[in-house]
């Protein structure tokens, strides 16, 4: 699925007011973090509901238990943070345009406060922790990286980072148990998810 774009302003012909509409035809307007999340916006309306998160995980090969837990955990954790000033919704939607507001502590810093990609921080992951292979992380090296990023008493950040990276490792490690640099880079802009979905669909057709 192509990443959708950030909201743009357009005129509402019914009442003449300007309203924000999520335009899927302008992906270049998105931050990298928005592109990462927009994969799960299955109907391109700018909102990611738990059932869309579930479908997104299933489309890249995650099993039923992981997809179910991920949908509940991610949407419950991020929904209200991306909807500042709005009344909490029991449907737990995530607003893609505001995903940068849901950034947690104890992370790698590869996304800045506005959701933009920071190349130096990305290179730092492998420069500091990829000792066995310069372009890949082993399971132990990944665990070391997570520990080095921990901020004191930021338990929620610790849990969020651990969950994100462990799920990534479980789904995307190669046959040698390595998480490759190019794989991690593709995760940051969501392009890996699209590729995994297409590969899985193609394999189904072959079967």
PDB file of C-alpha atoms in Angstrom:
ATOM      1  CA  UNK A   1       0.000   0.000   0.000  1.00  0.00           C
ATOM      2  CA  UNK A   2       1.355   3.451  -0.872  1.00  0.00           C
ATOM      3  CA  UNK A   3       1.860   5.785   2.033  1.00  0.00           C
ATOM      4  CA  UNK A   4      -0.786   8.441   2.373  1.00  0.00           C
ATOM      5  CA  UNK A   5       0.022  12.110   2.637  1.00  0.00           C
ATOM      6  CA  UNK A   6      -0.234  14.646   5.370  1.00  0.00           C
ATOM      7  CA  UNK A   7      -3.414  16.722   5.655  1.00  0.00           C
ATOM      8  CA  UNK A   8      -3.941  19.625   3.289  1.00  0.00           C
ATOM      9  CA  UNK A   9      -6.525  22.385   3.464  1.00  0.00           C
ATOM     10  CA  UNK A  10      -9.408  22.381   1.007  1.00  0.00           C
ATOM     11  CA  UNK A  11     -12.772  24.089   0.701  1.00  0.00           C
ATOM     12  CA  UNK A  12     -16.002  22.445   1.842  1.00  0.00           C
ATOM     13  CA  UNK A  13     -18.571  23.186  -0.866  1.00  0.00           C
ATOM     14  CA  UNK A  14     -21.511  22.610   1.510  1.00  0.00           C
ATOM     15  CA  UNK A  15     -20.851  25.423   3.953  1.00  0.00           C
ATOM     16  CA  UNK A  16     -17.917  27.353   2.539  1.00  0.00           C
ATOM     17  CA  UNK A  17     -15.631  26.611   5.499  1.00  0.00           C
ATOM     18  CA  UNK A  18     -12.055  25.416   5.105  1.00  0.00           C
ATOM     19  CA  UNK A  19     -11.589  21.905   6.444  1.00  0.00           C
ATOM     20  CA  UNK A  20      -8.581  19.619   6.718  1.00  0.00           C
ATOM     21  CA  UNK A  21      -8.679  16.646   4.402  1.00  0.00           C
ATOM     22  CA  UNK A  22      -6.212  13.783   4.265  1.00  0.00           C
ATOM     23  CA  UNK A  23      -4.993  13.630   0.681  1.00  0.00           C
ATOM     24  CA  UNK A  24      -3.424  10.255  -0.275  1.00  0.00           C
ATOM     25  CA  UNK A  25      -2.152  11.695  -3.562  1.00  0.00           C
ATOM     26  CA  UNK A  26       0.624  13.778  -1.934  1.00  0.00           C
ATOM     27  CA  UNK A  27       2.995  11.404  -0.077  1.00  0.00           C
ATOM     28  CA  UNK A  28       5.916  13.826  -0.387  1.00  0.00           C
ATOM     29  CA  UNK A  29       4.252  16.077   2.196  1.00  0.00           C
ATOM     30  CA  UNK A  30       4.627  13.465   4.935  1.00  0.00           C
ATOM     31  CA  UNK A  31       7.345  13.233   7.521  1.00  0.00           C
ATOM     32  CA  UNK A  32       9.224   9.931   7.632  1.00  0.00           C
ATOM     33  CA  UNK A  33       7.451   9.001  10.869  1.00  0.00           C
ATOM     34  CA  UNK A  34       4.073   9.665   9.260  1.00  0.00           C
ATOM     35  CA  UNK A  35       5.033   7.391   6.362  1.00  0.00           C
ATOM     36  CA  UNK A  36       6.022   4.711   8.859  1.00  0.00           C
ATOM     37  CA  UNK A  37       2.579   4.822  10.491  1.00  0.00           C
ATOM     38  CA  UNK A  38       0.545   5.467   7.328  1.00  0.00           C
ATOM     39  CA  UNK A  39       1.059   1.877   6.191  1.00  0.00           C
ATOM     40  CA  UNK A  40      -1.476   0.886   8.829  1.00  0.00           C
ATOM     41  CA  UNK A  41      -3.987   3.496   7.630  1.00  0.00           C
ATOM     42  CA  UNK A  42      -5.666   0.940   5.413  1.00  0.00           C
ATOM     43  CA  UNK A  43      -8.382   3.226   4.021  1.00  0.00           C
ATOM     44  CA  UNK A  44      -6.246   6.394   3.758  1.00  0.00           C
ATOM     45  CA  UNK A  45      -8.505   8.554   5.927  1.00  0.00           C
ATOM     46  CA  UNK A  46      -5.738   9.831   8.211  1.00  0.00           C
ATOM     47  CA  UNK A  47      -6.829   7.651  11.137  1.00  0.00           C
ATOM     48  CA  UNK A  48      -5.539   4.260  12.227  1.00  0.00           C
ATOM     49  CA  UNK A  49      -8.050   2.198  14.191  1.00  0.00           C
ATOM     50  CA  UNK A  50      -7.178  -0.978  16.115  1.00  0.00           C
ATOM     51  CA  UNK A  51      -8.666  -3.209  13.418  1.00  0.00           C
ATOM     52  CA  UNK A  52      -6.457  -1.480  10.841  1.00  0.00           C
ATOM     53  CA  UNK A  53      -3.391  -2.041  12.993  1.00  0.00           C
ATOM     54  CA  UNK A  54      -4.426  -5.692  13.270  1.00  0.00           C
ATOM     55  CA  UNK A  55      -4.846  -6.003   9.493  1.00  0.00           C
ATOM     56  CA  UNK A  56      -1.519  -4.285   8.903  1.00  0.00           C
ATOM     57  CA  UNK A  57       0.327  -6.728  11.133  1.00  0.00           C
ATOM     58  CA  UNK A  58      -1.412  -9.687   9.543  1.00  0.00           C
ATOM     59  CA  UNK A  59      -0.508  -8.401   6.072  1.00  0.00           C
ATOM     60  CA  UNK A  60       3.215  -8.534   6.877  1.00  0.00           C
ATOM     61  CA  UNK A  61       3.052 -12.054   8.270  1.00  0.00           C
ATOM     62  CA  UNK A  62       2.457 -11.595  12.009  1.00  0.00           C
ATOM     63  CA  UNK A  63       0.376 -14.301  13.663  1.00  0.00           C
ATOM     64  CA  UNK A  64      -3.045 -13.830  15.207  1.00  0.00           C
ATOM     65  CA  UNK A  65      -1.849 -13.487  18.837  1.00  0.00           C
ATOM     66  CA  UNK A  66       0.852 -10.923  18.013  1.00  0.00           C
ATOM     67  CA  UNK A  67      -1.446  -8.943  15.716  1.00  0.00           C
ATOM     68  CA  UNK A  68      -4.176  -8.843  18.357  1.00  0.00           C
ATOM     69  CA  UNK A  69      -1.873  -7.772  21.176  1.00  0.00           C
ATOM     70  CA  UNK A  70      -0.104  -5.215  18.954  1.00  0.00           C
ATOM     71  CA  UNK A  71      -3.396  -3.635  17.871  1.00  0.00           C
ATOM     72  CA  UNK A  72      -4.570  -3.275  21.476  1.00  0.00           C
ATOM     73  CA  UNK A  73      -1.239  -2.101  22.883  1.00  0.00           C
ATOM     74  CA  UNK A  74      -0.356   0.369  20.117  1.00  0.00           C
ATOM     75  CA  UNK A  75      -3.729   2.030  19.737  1.00  0.00           C
ATOM     76  CA  UNK A  76      -4.464   2.291  23.456  1.00  0.00           C
ATOM     77  CA  UNK A  77      -1.002   3.741  24.077  1.00  0.00           C
ATOM     78  CA  UNK A  78      -0.910   6.235  21.210  1.00  0.00           C
ATOM     79  CA  UNK A  79      -4.478   7.282  20.474  1.00  0.00           C
ATOM     80  CA  UNK A  80      -4.997  10.119  22.928  1.00  0.00           C
ATOM     81  CA  UNK A  81      -1.457  11.437  22.510  1.00  0.00           C
ATOM     82  CA  UNK A  82      -2.169  12.059  18.822  1.00  0.00           C
ATOM     83  CA  UNK A  83      -5.535  13.697  19.566  1.00  0.00           C
ATOM     84  CA  UNK A  84      -4.590  16.614  21.852  1.00  0.00           C
ATOM     85  CA  UNK A  85      -7.557  18.540  23.236  1.00  0.00           C
ATOM     86  CA  UNK A  86     -10.079  15.998  21.988  1.00  0.00           C
ATOM     87  CA  UNK A  87     -12.354  13.836  24.103  1.00  0.00           C
ATOM     88  CA  UNK A  88     -11.012  10.273  24.482  1.00  0.00           C
ATOM     89  CA  UNK A  89     -12.537   7.798  22.050  1.00  0.00           C
ATOM     90  CA  UNK A  90     -13.306   4.192  22.916  1.00  0.00           C
ATOM     91  CA  UNK A  91     -12.420   3.341  19.313  1.00  0.00           C
ATOM     92  CA  UNK A  92      -8.819   4.437  20.024  1.00  0.00           C
ATOM     93  CA  UNK A  93      -8.009   6.064  16.657  1.00  0.00           C
ATOM     94  CA  UNK A  94      -4.476   7.284  15.992  1.00  0.00           C
ATOM     95  CA  UNK A  95      -4.218  10.507  13.981  1.00  0.00           C
ATOM     96  CA  UNK A  96      -1.377  10.028  11.499  1.00  0.00           C
ATOM     97  CA  UNK A  97      -0.694  13.761  11.128  1.00  0.00           C
ATOM     98  CA  UNK A  98       0.019  14.039  14.881  1.00  0.00           C
ATOM     99  CA  UNK A  99       2.040  10.858  15.335  1.00  0.00           C
ATOM    100  CA  UNK A 100       5.126  12.877  16.338  1.00  0.00           C
ATOM    101  CA  UNK A 101       3.265  13.840  19.525  1.00  0.00           C
ATOM    102  CA  UNK A 102       3.332  10.191  20.580  1.00  0.00           C
ATOM    103  CA  UNK A 103       7.128   9.880  20.550  1.00  0.00           C
ATOM    104  CA  UNK A 104       8.364   8.166  23.693  1.00  0.00           C
ATOM    105  CA  UNK A 105      11.588   8.457  25.632  1.00  0.00           C
ATOM    106  CA  UNK A 106      14.454   5.958  25.740  1.00  0.00           C
ATOM    107  CA  UNK A 107      14.393   5.593  21.958  1.00  0.00           C
ATOM    108  CA  UNK A 108      17.181   5.735  19.383  1.00  0.00           C
ATOM    109  CA  UNK A 109      16.574   9.387  18.447  1.00  0.00           C
ATOM    110  CA  UNK A 110      16.393   8.522  14.741  1.00  0.00           C
ATOM    111  CA  UNK A 111      13.100  10.418  14.588  1.00  0.00           C
ATOM    112  CA  UNK A 112      13.360  13.998  15.842  1.00  0.00           C
ATOM    113  CA  UNK A 113      10.569  15.809  17.725  1.00  0.00           C
ATOM    114  CA  UNK A 114       8.763  16.544  14.444  1.00  0.00           C
ATOM    115  CA  UNK A 115       9.052  12.992  13.103  1.00  0.00           C
ATOM    116  CA  UNK A 116      11.912  13.723  10.700  1.00  0.00           C
ATOM    117  CA  UNK A 117      14.680  11.223   9.995  1.00  0.00           C
ATOM    118  CA  UNK A 118      18.066  11.985  11.602  1.00  0.00           C
ATOM    119  CA  UNK A 119      20.792  10.198   9.558  1.00  0.00           C
ATOM    120  CA  UNK A 120      23.521  10.632  12.177  1.00  0.00           C
ATOM    121  CA  UNK A 121      21.410   8.899  14.832  1.00  0.00           C
ATOM    122  CA  UNK A 122      20.646   6.048  12.465  1.00  0.00           C
ATOM    123  CA  UNK A 123      24.336   5.541  11.701  1.00  0.00           C
ATOM    124  CA  UNK A 124      25.077   5.706  15.414  1.00  0.00           C
ATOM    125  CA  UNK A 125      23.005   2.560  16.018  1.00  0.00           C
ATOM    126  CA  UNK A 126      25.345   0.449  13.919  1.00  0.00           C
ATOM    127  CA  UNK A 127      28.511   2.413  14.601  1.00  0.00           C
ATOM    128  CA  UNK A 128      28.157   1.808  18.337  1.00  0.00           C
ATOM    129  CA  UNK A 129      26.520  -1.597  18.551  1.00  0.00           C
ATOM    130  CA  UNK A 130      27.113  -3.630  15.353  1.00  0.00           C
ATOM    131  CA  UNK A 131      30.415  -5.242  16.320  1.00  0.00           C
ATOM    132  CA  UNK A 132      29.958  -8.727  14.861  1.00  0.00           C
ATOM    133  CA  UNK A 133      28.850  -7.431  11.450  1.00  0.00           C
ATOM    134  CA  UNK A 134      29.127  -3.748  10.570  1.00  0.00           C
ATOM    135  CA  UNK A 135      25.802  -3.747   8.717  1.00  0.00           C
ATOM    136  CA  UNK A 136      23.697  -5.876  11.070  1.00  0.00           C
ATOM    137  CA  UNK A 137      22.703  -6.387  14.698  1.00  0.00           C
ATOM    138  CA  UNK A 138      22.679  -9.690  16.537  1.00  0.00           C
ATOM    139  CA  UNK A 139      20.062 -10.340  19.236  1.00  0.00           C
ATOM    140  CA  UNK A 140      22.607  -9.565  21.970  1.00  0.00           C
ATOM    141  CA  UNK A 141      23.733  -6.351  20.250  1.00  0.00           C
ATOM    142  CA  UNK A 142      20.121  -5.247  19.930  1.00  0.00           C
ATOM    143  CA  UNK A 143      19.601  -5.829  23.636  1.00  0.00           C
ATOM    144  CA  UNK A 144      22.742  -3.826  24.397  1.00  0.00           C
ATOM    145  CA  UNK A 145      21.470  -0.938  22.278  1.00  0.00           C
ATOM    146  CA  UNK A 146      18.136  -0.916  24.118  1.00  0.00           C
ATOM    147  CA  UNK A 147      19.908  -0.770  27.467  1.00  0.00           C
ATOM    148  CA  UNK A 148      22.195   2.064  26.348  1.00  0.00           C
ATOM    149  CA  UNK A 149      19.195   4.168  25.265  1.00  0.00           C
ATOM    150  CA  UNK A 150      17.346   3.860  28.559  1.00  0.00           C
ATOM    151  CA  UNK A 151      16.632   7.076  30.400  1.00  0.00           C
ATOM    152  CA  UNK A 152      16.477   6.871  34.224  1.00  0.00           C
ATOM    153  CA  UNK A 153      13.061   5.747  35.541  1.00  0.00           C
ATOM    154  CA  UNK A 154      11.467   6.044  32.092  1.00  0.00           C
ATOM    155  CA  UNK A 155       9.755   2.692  32.468  1.00  0.00           C
ATOM    156  CA  UNK A 156       7.101   3.343  29.827  1.00  0.00           C
ATOM    157  CA  UNK A 157       9.803   4.338  27.347  1.00  0.00           C
ATOM    158  CA  UNK A 158      11.805   1.215  28.195  1.00  0.00           C
ATOM    159  CA  UNK A 159       8.782  -0.989  27.564  1.00  0.00           C
ATOM    160  CA  UNK A 160       7.827   0.792  24.331  1.00  0.00           C
ATOM    161  CA  UNK A 161      11.346   0.579  22.880  1.00  0.00           C
ATOM    162  CA  UNK A 162      11.789  -3.033  23.935  1.00  0.00           C
ATOM    163  CA  UNK A 163       8.476  -4.042  22.380  1.00  0.00           C
ATOM    164  CA  UNK A 164       9.088  -2.181  19.098  1.00  0.00           C
ATOM    165  CA  UNK A 165      12.569  -3.568  18.514  1.00  0.00           C
ATOM    166  CA  UNK A 166      11.845  -7.109  19.671  1.00  0.00           C
ATOM    167  CA  UNK A 167       8.834  -7.370  17.369  1.00  0.00           C
ATOM    168  CA  UNK A 168      10.946  -5.959  14.532  1.00  0.00           C
ATOM    169  CA  UNK A 169      13.678  -8.505  15.225  1.00  0.00           C
ATOM    170  CA  UNK A 170      11.206 -11.375  15.409  1.00  0.00           C
ATOM    171  CA  UNK A 171       9.531 -10.471  12.102  1.00  0.00           C
ATOM    172  CA  UNK A 172      12.536  -9.236  10.103  1.00  0.00           C
ATOM    173  CA  UNK A 173      15.680 -11.082  11.188  1.00  0.00           C
ATOM    174  CA  UNK A 174      17.359 -13.056   8.407  1.00  0.00           C
ATOM    175  CA  UNK A 175      18.131 -16.783   8.377  1.00  0.00           C
ATOM    176  CA  UNK A 176      21.321 -16.106  10.358  1.00  0.00           C
ATOM    177  CA  UNK A 177      19.453 -14.293  13.118  1.00  0.00           C
ATOM    178  CA  UNK A 178      20.705 -10.870  12.018  1.00  0.00           C
ATOM    179  CA  UNK A 179      18.738  -7.629  11.769  1.00  0.00           C
ATOM    180  CA  UNK A 180      20.225  -5.983   8.694  1.00  0.00           C
ATOM    181  CA  UNK A 181      20.939  -2.276   8.377  1.00  0.00           C
ATOM    182  CA  UNK A 182      18.999  -1.866   5.151  1.00  0.00           C
ATOM    183  CA  UNK A 183      16.021  -3.601   6.778  1.00  0.00           C
ATOM    184  CA  UNK A 184      16.035  -1.218   9.726  1.00  0.00           C
ATOM    185  CA  UNK A 185      16.370   1.773   7.402  1.00  0.00           C
ATOM    186  CA  UNK A 186      13.325   0.638   5.437  1.00  0.00           C
ATOM    187  CA  UNK A 187      11.314   0.292   8.635  1.00  0.00           C
ATOM    188  CA  UNK A 188      11.766   3.962   9.468  1.00  0.00           C
ATOM    189  CA  UNK A 189       9.881   5.179   6.383  1.00  0.00           C
ATOM    190  CA  UNK A 190       7.440   2.264   6.197  1.00  0.00           C
ATOM    191  CA  UNK A 191       8.739   0.967   2.867  1.00  0.00           C
ATOM    192  CA  UNK A 192       9.688  -2.368   4.438  1.00  0.00           C
ATOM    193  CA  UNK A 193       6.080  -2.996   5.447  1.00  0.00           C
ATOM    194  CA  UNK A 194       4.898  -2.433   1.890  1.00  0.00           C
ATOM    195  CA  UNK A 195       7.563  -4.780   0.548  1.00  0.00           C
ATOM    196  CA  UNK A 196       6.706  -7.490   3.085  1.00  0.00           C
ATOM    197  CA  UNK A 197       3.025  -7.219   2.235  1.00  0.00           C
ATOM    198  CA  UNK A 198       3.704  -7.549  -1.501  1.00  0.00           C
ATOM    199  CA  UNK A 199       6.107 -10.467  -0.977  1.00  0.00           C
ATOM    200  CA  UNK A 200       3.582 -12.285   1.184  1.00  0.00           C
ATOM    201  CA  UNK A 201       0.786 -11.743  -1.356  1.00  0.00           C
ATOM    202  CA  UNK A 202       3.061 -12.966  -4.140  1.00  0.00           C
ATOM    203  CA  UNK A 203       3.988 -16.101  -2.215  1.00  0.00           C
ATOM    204  CA  UNK A 204       0.307 -16.850  -1.633  1.00  0.00           C
ATOM    205  CA  UNK A 205      -0.346 -16.687  -5.363  1.00  0.00           C
ATOM    206  CA  UNK A 206       2.503 -19.116  -6.019  1.00  0.00           C
ATOM    207  CA  UNK A 207       1.045 -21.548  -3.503  1.00  0.00           C
TER     208      UNK A 207
END
